[in-house]
mmCIF file of C-alpha atoms in Angstrom:
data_model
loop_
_atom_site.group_PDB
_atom_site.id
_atom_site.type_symbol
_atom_site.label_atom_id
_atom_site.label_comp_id
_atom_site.label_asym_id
_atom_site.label_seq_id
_atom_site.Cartn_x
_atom_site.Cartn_y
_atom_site.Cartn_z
ATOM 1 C CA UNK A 464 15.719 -74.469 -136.859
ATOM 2 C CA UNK A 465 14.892 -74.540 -133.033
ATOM 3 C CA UNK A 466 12.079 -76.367 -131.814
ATOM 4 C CA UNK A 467 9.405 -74.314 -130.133
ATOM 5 C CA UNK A 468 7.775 -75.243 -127.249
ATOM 6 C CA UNK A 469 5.254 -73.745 -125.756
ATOM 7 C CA UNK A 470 4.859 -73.205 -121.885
ATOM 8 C CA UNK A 471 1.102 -71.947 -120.849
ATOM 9 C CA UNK A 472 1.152 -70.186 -117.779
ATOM 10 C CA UNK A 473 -2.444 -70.071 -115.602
ATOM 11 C CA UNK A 474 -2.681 -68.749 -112.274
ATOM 12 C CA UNK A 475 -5.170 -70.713 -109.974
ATOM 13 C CA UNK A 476 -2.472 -70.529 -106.976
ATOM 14 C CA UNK A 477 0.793 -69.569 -107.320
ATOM 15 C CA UNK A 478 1.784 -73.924 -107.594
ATOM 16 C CA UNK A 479 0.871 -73.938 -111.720
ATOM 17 C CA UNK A 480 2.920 -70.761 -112.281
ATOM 18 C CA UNK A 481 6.120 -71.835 -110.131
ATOM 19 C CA UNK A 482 6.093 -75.364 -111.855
ATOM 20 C CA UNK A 483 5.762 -73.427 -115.265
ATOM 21 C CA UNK A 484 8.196 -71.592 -114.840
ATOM 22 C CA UNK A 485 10.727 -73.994 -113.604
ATOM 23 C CA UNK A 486 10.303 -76.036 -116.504
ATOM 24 C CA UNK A 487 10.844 -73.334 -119.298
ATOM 25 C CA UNK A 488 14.125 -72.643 -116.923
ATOM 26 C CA UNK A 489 15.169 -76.137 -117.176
ATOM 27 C CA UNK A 490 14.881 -76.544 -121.217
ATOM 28 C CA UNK A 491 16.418 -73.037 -121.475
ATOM 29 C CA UNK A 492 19.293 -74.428 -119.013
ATOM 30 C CA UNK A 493 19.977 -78.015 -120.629
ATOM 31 C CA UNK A 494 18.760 -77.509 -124.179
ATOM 32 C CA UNK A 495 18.782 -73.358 -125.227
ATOM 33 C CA UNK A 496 21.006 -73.624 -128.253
ATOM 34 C CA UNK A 497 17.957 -76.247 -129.679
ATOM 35 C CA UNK A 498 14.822 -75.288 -128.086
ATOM 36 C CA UNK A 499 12.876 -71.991 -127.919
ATOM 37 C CA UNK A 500 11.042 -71.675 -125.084
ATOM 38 C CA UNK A 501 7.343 -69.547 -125.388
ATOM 39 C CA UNK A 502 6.629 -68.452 -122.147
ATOM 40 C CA UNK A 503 2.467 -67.830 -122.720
ATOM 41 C CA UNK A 504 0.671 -66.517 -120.060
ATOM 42 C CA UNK A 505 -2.654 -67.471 -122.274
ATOM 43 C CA UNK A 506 -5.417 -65.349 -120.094
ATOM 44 C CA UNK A 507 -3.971 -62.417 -118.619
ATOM 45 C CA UNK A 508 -1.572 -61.537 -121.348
ATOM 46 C CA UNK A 509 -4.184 -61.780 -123.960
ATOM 47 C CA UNK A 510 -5.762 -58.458 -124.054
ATOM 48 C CA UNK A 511 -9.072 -60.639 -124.811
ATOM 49 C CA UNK A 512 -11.555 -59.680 -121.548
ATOM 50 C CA UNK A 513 -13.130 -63.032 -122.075
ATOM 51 C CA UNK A 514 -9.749 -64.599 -120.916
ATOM 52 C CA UNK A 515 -9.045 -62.120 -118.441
ATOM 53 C CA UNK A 516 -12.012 -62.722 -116.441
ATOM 54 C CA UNK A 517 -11.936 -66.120 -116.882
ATOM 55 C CA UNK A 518 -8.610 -66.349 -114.928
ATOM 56 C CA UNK A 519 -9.874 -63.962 -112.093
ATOM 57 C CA UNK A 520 -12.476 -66.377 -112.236
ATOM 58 C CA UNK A 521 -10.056 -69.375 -111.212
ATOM 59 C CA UNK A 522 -8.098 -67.065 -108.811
ATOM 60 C CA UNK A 523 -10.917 -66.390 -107.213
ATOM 61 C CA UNK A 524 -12.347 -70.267 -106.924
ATOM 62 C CA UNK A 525 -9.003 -70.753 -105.522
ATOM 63 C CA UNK A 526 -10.017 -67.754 -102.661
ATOM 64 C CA UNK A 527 -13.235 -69.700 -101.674
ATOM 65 C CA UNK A 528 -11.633 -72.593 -101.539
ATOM 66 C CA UNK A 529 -9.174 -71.650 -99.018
ATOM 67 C CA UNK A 530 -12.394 -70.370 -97.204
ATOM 68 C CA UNK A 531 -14.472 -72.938 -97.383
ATOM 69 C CA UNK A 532 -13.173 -76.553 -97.722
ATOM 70 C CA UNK A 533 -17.227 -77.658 -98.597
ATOM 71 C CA UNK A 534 -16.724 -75.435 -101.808
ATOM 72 C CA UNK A 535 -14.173 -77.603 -103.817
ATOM 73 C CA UNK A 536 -15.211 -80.989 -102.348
ATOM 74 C CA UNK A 537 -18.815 -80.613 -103.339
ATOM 75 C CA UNK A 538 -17.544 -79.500 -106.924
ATOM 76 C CA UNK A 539 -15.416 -82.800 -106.498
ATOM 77 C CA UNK A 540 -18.601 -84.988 -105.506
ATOM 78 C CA UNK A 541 -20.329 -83.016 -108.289
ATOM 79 C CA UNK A 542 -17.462 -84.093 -111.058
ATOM 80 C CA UNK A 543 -17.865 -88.151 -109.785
ATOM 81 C CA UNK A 544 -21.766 -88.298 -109.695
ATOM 82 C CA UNK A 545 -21.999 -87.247 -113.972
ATOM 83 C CA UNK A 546 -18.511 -88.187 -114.755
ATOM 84 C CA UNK A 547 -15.518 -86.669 -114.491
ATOM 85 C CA UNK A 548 -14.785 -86.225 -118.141
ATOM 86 C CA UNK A 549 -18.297 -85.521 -118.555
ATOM 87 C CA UNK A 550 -18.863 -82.657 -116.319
ATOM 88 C CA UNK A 551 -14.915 -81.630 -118.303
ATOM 89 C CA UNK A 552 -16.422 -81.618 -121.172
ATOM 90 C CA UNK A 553 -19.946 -80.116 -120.294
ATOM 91 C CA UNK A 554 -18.623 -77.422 -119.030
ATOM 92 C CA UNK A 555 -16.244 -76.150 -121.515
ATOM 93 C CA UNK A 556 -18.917 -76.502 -124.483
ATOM 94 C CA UNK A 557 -21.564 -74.364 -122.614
ATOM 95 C CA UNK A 558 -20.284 -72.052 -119.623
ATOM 96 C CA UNK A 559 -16.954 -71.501 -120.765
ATOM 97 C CA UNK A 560 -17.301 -72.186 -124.642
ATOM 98 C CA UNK A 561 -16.140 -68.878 -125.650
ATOM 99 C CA UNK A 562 -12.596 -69.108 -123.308
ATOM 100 C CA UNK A 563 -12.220 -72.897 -124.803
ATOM 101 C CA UNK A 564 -12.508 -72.069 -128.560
ATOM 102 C CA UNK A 565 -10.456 -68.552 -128.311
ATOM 103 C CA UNK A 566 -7.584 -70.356 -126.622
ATOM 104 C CA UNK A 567 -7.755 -73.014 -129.478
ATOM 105 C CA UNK A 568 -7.325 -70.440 -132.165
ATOM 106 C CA UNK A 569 -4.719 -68.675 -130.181
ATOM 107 C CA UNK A 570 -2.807 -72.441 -129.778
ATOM 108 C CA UNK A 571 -3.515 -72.997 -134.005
ATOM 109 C CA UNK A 572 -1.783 -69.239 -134.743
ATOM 110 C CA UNK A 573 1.272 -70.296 -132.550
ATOM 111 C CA UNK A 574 1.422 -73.347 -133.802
ATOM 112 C CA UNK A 575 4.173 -74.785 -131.595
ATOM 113 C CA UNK A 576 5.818 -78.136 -131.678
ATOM 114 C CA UNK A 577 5.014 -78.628 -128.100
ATOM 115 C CA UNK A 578 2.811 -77.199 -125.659
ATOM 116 C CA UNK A 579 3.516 -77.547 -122.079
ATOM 117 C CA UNK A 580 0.997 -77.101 -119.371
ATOM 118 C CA UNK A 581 0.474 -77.215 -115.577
ATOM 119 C CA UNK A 582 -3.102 -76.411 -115.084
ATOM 120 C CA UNK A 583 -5.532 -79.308 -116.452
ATOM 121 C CA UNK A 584 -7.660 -76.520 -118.853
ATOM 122 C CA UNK A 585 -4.575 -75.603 -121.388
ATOM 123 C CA UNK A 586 -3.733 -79.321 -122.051
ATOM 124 C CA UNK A 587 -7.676 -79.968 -122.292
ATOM 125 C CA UNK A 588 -7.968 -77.108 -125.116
ATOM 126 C CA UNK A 589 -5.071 -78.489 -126.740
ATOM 127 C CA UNK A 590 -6.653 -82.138 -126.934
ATOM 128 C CA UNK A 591 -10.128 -80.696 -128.094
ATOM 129 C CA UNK A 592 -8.227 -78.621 -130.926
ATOM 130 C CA UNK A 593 -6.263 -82.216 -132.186
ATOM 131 C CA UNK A 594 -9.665 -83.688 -132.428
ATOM 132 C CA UNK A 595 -10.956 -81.208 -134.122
ATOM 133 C CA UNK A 596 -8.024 -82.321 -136.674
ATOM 134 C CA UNK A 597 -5.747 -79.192 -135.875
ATOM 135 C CA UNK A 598 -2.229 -78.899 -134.213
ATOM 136 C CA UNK A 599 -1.617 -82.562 -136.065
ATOM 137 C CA UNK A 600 1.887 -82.073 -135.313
ATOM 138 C CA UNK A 601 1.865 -80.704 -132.210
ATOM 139 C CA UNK A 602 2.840 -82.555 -129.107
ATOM 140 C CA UNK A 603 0.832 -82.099 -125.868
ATOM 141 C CA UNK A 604 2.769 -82.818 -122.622
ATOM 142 C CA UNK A 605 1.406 -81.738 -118.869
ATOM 143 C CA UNK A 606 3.024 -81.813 -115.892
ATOM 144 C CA UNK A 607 0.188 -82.561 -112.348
ATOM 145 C CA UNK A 608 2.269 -80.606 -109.912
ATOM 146 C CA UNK A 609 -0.463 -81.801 -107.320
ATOM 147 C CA UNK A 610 0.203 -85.151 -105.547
ATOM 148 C CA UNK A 611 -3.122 -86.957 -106.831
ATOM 149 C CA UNK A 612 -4.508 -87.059 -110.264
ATOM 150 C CA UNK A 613 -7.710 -86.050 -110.447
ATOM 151 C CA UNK A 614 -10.357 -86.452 -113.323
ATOM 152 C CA UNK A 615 -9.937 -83.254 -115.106
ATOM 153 C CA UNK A 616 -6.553 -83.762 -116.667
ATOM 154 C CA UNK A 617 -6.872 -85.261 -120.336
ATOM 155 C CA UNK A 618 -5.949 -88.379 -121.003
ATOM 156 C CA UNK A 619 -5.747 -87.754 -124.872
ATOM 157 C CA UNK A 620 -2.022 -85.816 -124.296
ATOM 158 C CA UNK A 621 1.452 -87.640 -125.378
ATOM 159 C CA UNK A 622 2.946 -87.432 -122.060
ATOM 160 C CA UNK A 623 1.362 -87.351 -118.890
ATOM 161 C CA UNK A 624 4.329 -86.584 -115.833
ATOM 162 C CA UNK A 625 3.576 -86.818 -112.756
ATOM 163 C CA UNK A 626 5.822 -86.230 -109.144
ATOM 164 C CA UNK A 627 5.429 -89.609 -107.020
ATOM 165 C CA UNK A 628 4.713 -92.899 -106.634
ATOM 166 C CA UNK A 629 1.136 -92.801 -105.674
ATOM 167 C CA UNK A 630 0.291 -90.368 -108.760
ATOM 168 C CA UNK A 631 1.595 -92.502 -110.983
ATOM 169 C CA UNK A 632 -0.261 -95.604 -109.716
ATOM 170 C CA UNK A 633 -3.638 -93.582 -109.454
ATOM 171 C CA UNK A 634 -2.906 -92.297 -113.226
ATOM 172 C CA UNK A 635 -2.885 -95.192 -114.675
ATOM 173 C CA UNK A 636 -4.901 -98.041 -112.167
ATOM 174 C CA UNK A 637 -8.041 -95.591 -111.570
ATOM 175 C CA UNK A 638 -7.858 -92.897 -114.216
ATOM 176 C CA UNK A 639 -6.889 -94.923 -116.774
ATOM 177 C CA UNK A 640 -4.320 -93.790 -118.500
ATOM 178 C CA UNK A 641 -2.370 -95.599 -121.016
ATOM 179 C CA UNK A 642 0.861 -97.051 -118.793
ATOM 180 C CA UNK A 643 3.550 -95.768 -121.858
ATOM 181 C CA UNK A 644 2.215 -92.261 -121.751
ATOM 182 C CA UNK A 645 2.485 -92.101 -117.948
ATOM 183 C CA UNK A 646 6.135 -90.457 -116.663
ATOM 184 C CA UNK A 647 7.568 -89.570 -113.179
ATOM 185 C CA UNK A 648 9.899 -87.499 -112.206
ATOM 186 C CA UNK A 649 11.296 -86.042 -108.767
ATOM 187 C CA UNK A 650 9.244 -82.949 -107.347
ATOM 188 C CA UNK A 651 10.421 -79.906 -109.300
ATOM 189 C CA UNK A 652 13.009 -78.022 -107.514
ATOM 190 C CA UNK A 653 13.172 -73.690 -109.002
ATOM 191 C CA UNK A 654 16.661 -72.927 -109.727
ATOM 192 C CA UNK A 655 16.682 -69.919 -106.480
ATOM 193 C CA UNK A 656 16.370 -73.367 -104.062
ATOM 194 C CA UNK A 657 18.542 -74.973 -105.893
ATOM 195 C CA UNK A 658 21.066 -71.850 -104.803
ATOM 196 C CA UNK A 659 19.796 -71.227 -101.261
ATOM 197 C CA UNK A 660 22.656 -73.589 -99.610
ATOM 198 C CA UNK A 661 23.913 -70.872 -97.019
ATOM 199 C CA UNK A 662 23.196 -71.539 -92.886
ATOM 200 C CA UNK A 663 19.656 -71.212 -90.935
ATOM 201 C CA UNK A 664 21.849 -68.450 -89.181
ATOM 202 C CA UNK A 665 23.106 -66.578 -92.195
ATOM 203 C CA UNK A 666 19.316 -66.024 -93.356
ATOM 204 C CA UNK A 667 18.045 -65.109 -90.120
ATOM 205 C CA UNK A 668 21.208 -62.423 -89.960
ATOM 206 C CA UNK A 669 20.352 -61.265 -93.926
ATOM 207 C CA UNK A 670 16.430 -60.632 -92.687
ATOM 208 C CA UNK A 671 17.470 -59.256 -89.517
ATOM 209 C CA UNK A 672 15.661 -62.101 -87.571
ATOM 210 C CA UNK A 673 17.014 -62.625 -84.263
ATOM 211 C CA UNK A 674 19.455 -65.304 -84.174
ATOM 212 C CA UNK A 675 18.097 -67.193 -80.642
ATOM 213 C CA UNK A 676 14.308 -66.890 -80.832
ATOM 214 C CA UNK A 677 12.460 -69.881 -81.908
ATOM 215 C CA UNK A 678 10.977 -68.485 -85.301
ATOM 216 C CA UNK A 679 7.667 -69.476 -86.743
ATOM 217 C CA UNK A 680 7.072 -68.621 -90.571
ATOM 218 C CA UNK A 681 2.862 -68.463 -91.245
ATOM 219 C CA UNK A 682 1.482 -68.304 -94.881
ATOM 220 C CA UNK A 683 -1.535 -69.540 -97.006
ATOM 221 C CA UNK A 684 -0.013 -69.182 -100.400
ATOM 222 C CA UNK A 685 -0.696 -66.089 -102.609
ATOM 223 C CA UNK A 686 -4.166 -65.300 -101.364
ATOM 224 C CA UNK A 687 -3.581 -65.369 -97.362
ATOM 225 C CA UNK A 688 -7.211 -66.170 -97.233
ATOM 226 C CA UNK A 689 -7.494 -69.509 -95.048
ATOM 227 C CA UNK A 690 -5.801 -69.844 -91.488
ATOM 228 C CA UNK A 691 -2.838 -67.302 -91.371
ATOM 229 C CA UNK A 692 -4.418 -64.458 -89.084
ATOM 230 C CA UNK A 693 -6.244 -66.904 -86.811
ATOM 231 C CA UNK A 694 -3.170 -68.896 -86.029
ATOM 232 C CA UNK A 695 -0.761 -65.813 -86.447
ATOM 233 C CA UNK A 696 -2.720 -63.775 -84.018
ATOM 234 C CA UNK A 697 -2.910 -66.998 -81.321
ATOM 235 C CA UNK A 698 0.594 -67.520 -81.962
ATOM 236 C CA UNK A 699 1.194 -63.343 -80.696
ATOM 237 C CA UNK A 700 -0.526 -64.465 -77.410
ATOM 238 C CA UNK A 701 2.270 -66.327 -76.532
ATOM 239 C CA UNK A 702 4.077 -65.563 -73.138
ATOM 240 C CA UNK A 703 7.461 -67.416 -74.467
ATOM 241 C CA UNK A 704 10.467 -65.610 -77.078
ATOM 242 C CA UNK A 705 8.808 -66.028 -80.390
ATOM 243 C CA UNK A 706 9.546 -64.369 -83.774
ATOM 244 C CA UNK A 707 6.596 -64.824 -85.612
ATOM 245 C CA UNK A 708 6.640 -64.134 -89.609
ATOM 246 C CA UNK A 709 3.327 -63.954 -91.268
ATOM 247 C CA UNK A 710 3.756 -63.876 -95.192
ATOM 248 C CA UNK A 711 0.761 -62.041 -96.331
ATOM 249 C CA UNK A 712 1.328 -62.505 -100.356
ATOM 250 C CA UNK A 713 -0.762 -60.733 -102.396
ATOM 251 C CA UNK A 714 -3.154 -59.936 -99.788
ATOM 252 C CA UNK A 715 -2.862 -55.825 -98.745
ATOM 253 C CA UNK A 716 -5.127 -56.144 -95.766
ATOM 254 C CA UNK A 717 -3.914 -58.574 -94.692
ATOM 255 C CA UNK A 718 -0.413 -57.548 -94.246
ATOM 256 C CA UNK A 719 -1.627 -53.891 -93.365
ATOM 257 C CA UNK A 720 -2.973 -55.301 -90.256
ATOM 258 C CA UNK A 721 0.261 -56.437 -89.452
ATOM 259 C CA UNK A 722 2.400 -53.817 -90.619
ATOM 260 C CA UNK A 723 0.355 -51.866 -87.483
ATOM 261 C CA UNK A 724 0.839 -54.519 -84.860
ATOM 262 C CA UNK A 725 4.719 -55.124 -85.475
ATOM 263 C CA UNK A 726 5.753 -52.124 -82.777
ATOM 264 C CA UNK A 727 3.077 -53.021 -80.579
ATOM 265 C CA UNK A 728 3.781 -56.891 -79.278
ATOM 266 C CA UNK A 729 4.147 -57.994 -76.171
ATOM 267 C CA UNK A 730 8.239 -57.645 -75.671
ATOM 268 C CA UNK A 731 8.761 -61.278 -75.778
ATOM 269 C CA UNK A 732 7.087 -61.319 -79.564
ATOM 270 C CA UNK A 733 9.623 -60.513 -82.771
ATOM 271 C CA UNK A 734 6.500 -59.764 -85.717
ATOM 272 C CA UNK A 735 8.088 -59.721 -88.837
ATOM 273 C CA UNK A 736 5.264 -59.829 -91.591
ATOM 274 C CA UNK A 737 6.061 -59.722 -95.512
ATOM 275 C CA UNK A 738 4.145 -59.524 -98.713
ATOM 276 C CA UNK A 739 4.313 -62.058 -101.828
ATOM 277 C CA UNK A 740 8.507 -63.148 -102.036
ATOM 278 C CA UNK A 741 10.270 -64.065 -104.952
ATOM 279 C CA UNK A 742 12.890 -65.715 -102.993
ATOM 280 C CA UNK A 743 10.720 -67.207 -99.817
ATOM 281 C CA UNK A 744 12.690 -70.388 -99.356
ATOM 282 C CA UNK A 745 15.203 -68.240 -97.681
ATOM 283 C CA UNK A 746 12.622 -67.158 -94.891
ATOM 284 C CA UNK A 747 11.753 -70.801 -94.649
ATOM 285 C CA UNK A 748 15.576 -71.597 -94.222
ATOM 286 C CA UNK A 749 15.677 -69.279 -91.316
ATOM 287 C CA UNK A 750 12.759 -70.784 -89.366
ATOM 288 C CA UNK A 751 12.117 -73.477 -87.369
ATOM 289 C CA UNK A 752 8.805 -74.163 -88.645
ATOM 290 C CA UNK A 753 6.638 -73.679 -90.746
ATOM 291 C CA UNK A 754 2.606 -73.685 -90.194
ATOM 292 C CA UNK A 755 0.534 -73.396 -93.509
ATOM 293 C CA UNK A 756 -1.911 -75.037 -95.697
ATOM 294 C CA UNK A 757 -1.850 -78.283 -97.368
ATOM 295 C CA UNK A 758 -0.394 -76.639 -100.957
ATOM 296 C CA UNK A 759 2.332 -79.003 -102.226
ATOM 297 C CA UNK A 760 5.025 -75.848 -103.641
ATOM 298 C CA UNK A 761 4.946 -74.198 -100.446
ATOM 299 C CA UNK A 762 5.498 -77.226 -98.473
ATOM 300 C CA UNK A 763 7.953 -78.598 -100.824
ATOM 301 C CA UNK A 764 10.126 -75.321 -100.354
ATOM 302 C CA UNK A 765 9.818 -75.767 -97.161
ATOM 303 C CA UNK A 766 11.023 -79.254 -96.915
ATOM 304 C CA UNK A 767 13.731 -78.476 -99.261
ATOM 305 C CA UNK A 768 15.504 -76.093 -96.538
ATOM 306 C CA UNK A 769 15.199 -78.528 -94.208
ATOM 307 C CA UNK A 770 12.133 -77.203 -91.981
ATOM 308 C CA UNK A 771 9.682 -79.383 -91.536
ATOM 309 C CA UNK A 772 5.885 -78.160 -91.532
ATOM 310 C CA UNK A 773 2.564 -77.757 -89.477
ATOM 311 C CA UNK A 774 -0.218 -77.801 -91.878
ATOM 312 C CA UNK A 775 -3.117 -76.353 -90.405
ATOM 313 C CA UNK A 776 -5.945 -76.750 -93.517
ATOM 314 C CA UNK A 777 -7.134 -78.144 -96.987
ATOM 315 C CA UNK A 778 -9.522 -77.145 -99.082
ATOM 316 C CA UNK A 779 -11.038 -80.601 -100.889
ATOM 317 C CA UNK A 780 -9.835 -83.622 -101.951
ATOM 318 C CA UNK A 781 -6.495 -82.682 -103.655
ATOM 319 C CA UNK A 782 -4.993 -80.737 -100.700
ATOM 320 C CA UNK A 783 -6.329 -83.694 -98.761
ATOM 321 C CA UNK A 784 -3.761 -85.816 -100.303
ATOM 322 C CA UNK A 785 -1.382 -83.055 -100.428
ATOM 323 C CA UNK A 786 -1.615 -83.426 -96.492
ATOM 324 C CA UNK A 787 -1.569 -87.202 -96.239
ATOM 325 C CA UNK A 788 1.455 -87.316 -98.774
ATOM 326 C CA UNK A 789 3.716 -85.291 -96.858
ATOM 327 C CA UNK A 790 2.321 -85.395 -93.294
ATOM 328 C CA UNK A 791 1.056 -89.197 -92.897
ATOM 329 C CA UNK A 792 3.570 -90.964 -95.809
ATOM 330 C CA UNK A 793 6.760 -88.677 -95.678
ATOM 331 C CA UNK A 794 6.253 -87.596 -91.901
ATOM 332 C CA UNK A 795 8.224 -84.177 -92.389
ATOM 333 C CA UNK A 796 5.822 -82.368 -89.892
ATOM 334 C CA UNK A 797 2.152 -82.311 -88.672
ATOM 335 C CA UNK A 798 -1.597 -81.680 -89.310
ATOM 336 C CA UNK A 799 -3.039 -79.638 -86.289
ATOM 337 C CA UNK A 800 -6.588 -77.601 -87.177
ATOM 338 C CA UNK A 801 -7.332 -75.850 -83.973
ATOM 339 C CA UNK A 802 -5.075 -72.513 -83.282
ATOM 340 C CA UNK A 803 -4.841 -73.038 -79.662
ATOM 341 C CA UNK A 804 -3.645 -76.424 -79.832
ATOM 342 C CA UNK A 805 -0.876 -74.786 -82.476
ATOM 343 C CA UNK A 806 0.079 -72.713 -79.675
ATOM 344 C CA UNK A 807 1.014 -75.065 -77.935
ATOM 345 C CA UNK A 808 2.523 -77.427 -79.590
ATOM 346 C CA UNK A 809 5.020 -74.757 -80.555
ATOM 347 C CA UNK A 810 6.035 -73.647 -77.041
ATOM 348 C CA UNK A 811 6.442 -77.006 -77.060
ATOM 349 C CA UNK A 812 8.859 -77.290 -79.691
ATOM 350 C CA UNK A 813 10.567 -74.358 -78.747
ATOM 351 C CA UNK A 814 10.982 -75.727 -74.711
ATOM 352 C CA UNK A 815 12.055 -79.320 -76.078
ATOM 353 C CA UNK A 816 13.655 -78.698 -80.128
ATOM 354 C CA UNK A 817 14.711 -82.491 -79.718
ATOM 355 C CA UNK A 818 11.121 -83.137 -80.579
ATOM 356 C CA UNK A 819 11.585 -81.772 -83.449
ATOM 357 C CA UNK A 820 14.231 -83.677 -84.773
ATOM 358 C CA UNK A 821 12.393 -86.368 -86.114
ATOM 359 C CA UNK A 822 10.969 -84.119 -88.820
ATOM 360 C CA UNK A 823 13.610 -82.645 -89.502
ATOM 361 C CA UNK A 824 15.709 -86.161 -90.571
ATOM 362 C CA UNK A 825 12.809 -86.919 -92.795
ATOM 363 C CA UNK A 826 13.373 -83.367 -94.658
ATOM 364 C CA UNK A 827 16.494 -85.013 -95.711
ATOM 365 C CA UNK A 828 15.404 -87.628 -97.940
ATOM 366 C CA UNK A 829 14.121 -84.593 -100.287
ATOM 367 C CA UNK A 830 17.420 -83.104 -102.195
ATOM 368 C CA UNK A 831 16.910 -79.617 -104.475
ATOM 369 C CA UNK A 832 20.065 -80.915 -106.363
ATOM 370 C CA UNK A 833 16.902 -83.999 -108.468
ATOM 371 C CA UNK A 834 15.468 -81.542 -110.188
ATOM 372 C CA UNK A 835 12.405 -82.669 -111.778
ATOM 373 C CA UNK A 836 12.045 -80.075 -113.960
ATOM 374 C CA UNK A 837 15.333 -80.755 -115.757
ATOM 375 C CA UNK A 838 13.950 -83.888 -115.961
ATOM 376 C CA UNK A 839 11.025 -82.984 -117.299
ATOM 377 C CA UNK A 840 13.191 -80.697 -120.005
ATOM 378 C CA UNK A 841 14.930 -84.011 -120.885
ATOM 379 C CA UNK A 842 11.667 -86.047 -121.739
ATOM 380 C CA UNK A 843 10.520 -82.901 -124.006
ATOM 381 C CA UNK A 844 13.515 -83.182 -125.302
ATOM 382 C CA UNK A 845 13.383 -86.644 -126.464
ATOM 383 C CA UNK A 846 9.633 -85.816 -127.919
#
């Protein structure tokens, strides 16, 4: 009899549902003739309008967020002052009771040998339902798919994976969890980067990108609600060739406005805007930068084709180290705030690509081919 394993699937960001997904991939991949793989979208999927608005509720934390960095780091200060685990559990046993206990039930029906999450609340539910003396046999395994650990993901799992160095040590030094239940892996690579191996120039000729212009991919993740039309719309100022590709995701206004400015840019201006992309790593191969927000998946797509980044915002603590990780530690591109100063530093780049070359090397010390999340299928595996 297979064993089943079950992979919860929250959005808060499209980072928890990209890492989910790659991991049910990788166990299907290595280990499909032993393993079935549950793919449970546990809120939206549920037909339950508790759970439903409980994950619009996250999506839309996530929006305000990417608003306002003050919103998430005065949550953050708010978790520290009563205790991480305490505000955890204080706030799953009053304001969202009802979400905690129907997931529980929902986890006891399934009954899987394994459940799998990427967003801290499944893998808290989980632990609250084995003290509670149910899902004995069940094991709980989470992957962080952020680059910090912060205080809301349990500690009472049997695996705790994590993508880097600093993780790891902040797991188990300041969060205190136990060393043997602490893993690390490489950052999880999906299968379409994996296969994206064709030329900067084939992807610019697939999109119909112009093959000379210096090109400048924008995006903000799912939501495009933080930086993308103020630096987009700077970036359309420009007096130099430029062919400037705002991804809009999910947001219709957004890439409405766009949509209507595309015919009407200054002639030295290529605007190429695009919703939400399966396959986005291939617009990031065929640019020369990328300017975005401090979210780990995008910039680790990014990286992964070899273009290095300009991160332009975080929102809190977690993209904080996002940014420091990959902008201060790995050096594969730069932290620059202010939209004019963007400007500039990409006619810059664009006038003088050498100075760009340094980021670039550094891409290459990241290789799609160490997949984490077949990793990751391996240590389930082993469970």
């Amino acid at each position: 009899m297979k064993k089943r394993v079950l992979i919860t699937f929250v959005e808060a960001g499209q980072g928890h549902i990209v890492t989910a997904e790659a991991i049910a991939n990788g166990l299907e991949k290595l280990y499909g003739d032993s393993v079935e793989v549950i793919r449970d979208y546990i809120f939206r999927d549920s037909g339950d309008k508790d759970l439903i608005k409980y994950e619009k509720f996250l999506v839309k934390e996530v929006k305000r967020s990417n608003k306002n960095p003050l919103h998430l780091g005065f949550q953050c200060v708010a978790m520290k002052l009563f205790t991480e685990v305490g505000t955890l559990n204080f706030t799953y046993n009053t304001v969202f009771r009802k979400v905690k206990n129907k997931i529980i039930k929902h986890f006891e029906e399934i009954n899987p040998d394994v459940i799998v999450s990427t967003h801290f609340c499944p893998s808290h539910f989980a632990a609250c339902a084995k003290k509670k003396g149910k899902l004995q046999n069940t094991k709980i395994v989470t992957y962080d798919p952020d680059p910090n650990v912060h205080g809301w993901w349990t500690r009472e799992g049997d695996l705790f994976i994590t993508n880097n160095d600093k993780a790891t040590e902040e797991a188990i030094s300041k969060k205190h969890f136990k060393k043997e239940t602490v893993k690390q892996v490489n950052f999880i690579t999906r299968e379409s980067v994996v296969n994206t191996t064709e030329s900067k120039d084939f992807y610019r000729e697939k999109y119909g990108f112009p093959k000379d212009n210096f090109t400048v991919v924008l995006a903000d993740g799912a939501y495009a609600s933080a930086n993308l039309e103020r630096f987009t719309d700077e970036l359309l100022k420009s007096n130099i060739n430029l062919t400037i590709i705002p991804i809009a995701g999910k947001n219709e206004k957004v890439l409405a406005k766009y949509n209507s400015l595309k015919d009407k840019t200054k002639p030295n201006i290529v605007l190429r805007p695009f919703p939400f992309v399966s396959d986005v790593q291939e617009i990031y191969k065929a640019a020369d930068l990328f300017i975005t927000k401090a979210g780990p998946n995008a910039i680790l797509d990014s990286i992964f084709m070899g273009t290095p980044v300009l991160t332009n915002f975080y929102s809190g603590p977690i993209e904080k180290a996002t940014n420091n990780l990959f902008v201060n530690h790995y050096k594969v591109g730069l932290f620059c705030k202010d939209a004019k100063k963007a400007k500039l530093l990409v006619e810059d780049f664009a006038n003088n690509k050498e100075k760009l070359k340094p980021y670039i090397e550094n891409t290459k010390h990241f290789n799609p081919q160490q997949n984490g999340a077949d990793e990751i299928a391996k240590i389930i595996a082993e469970l």
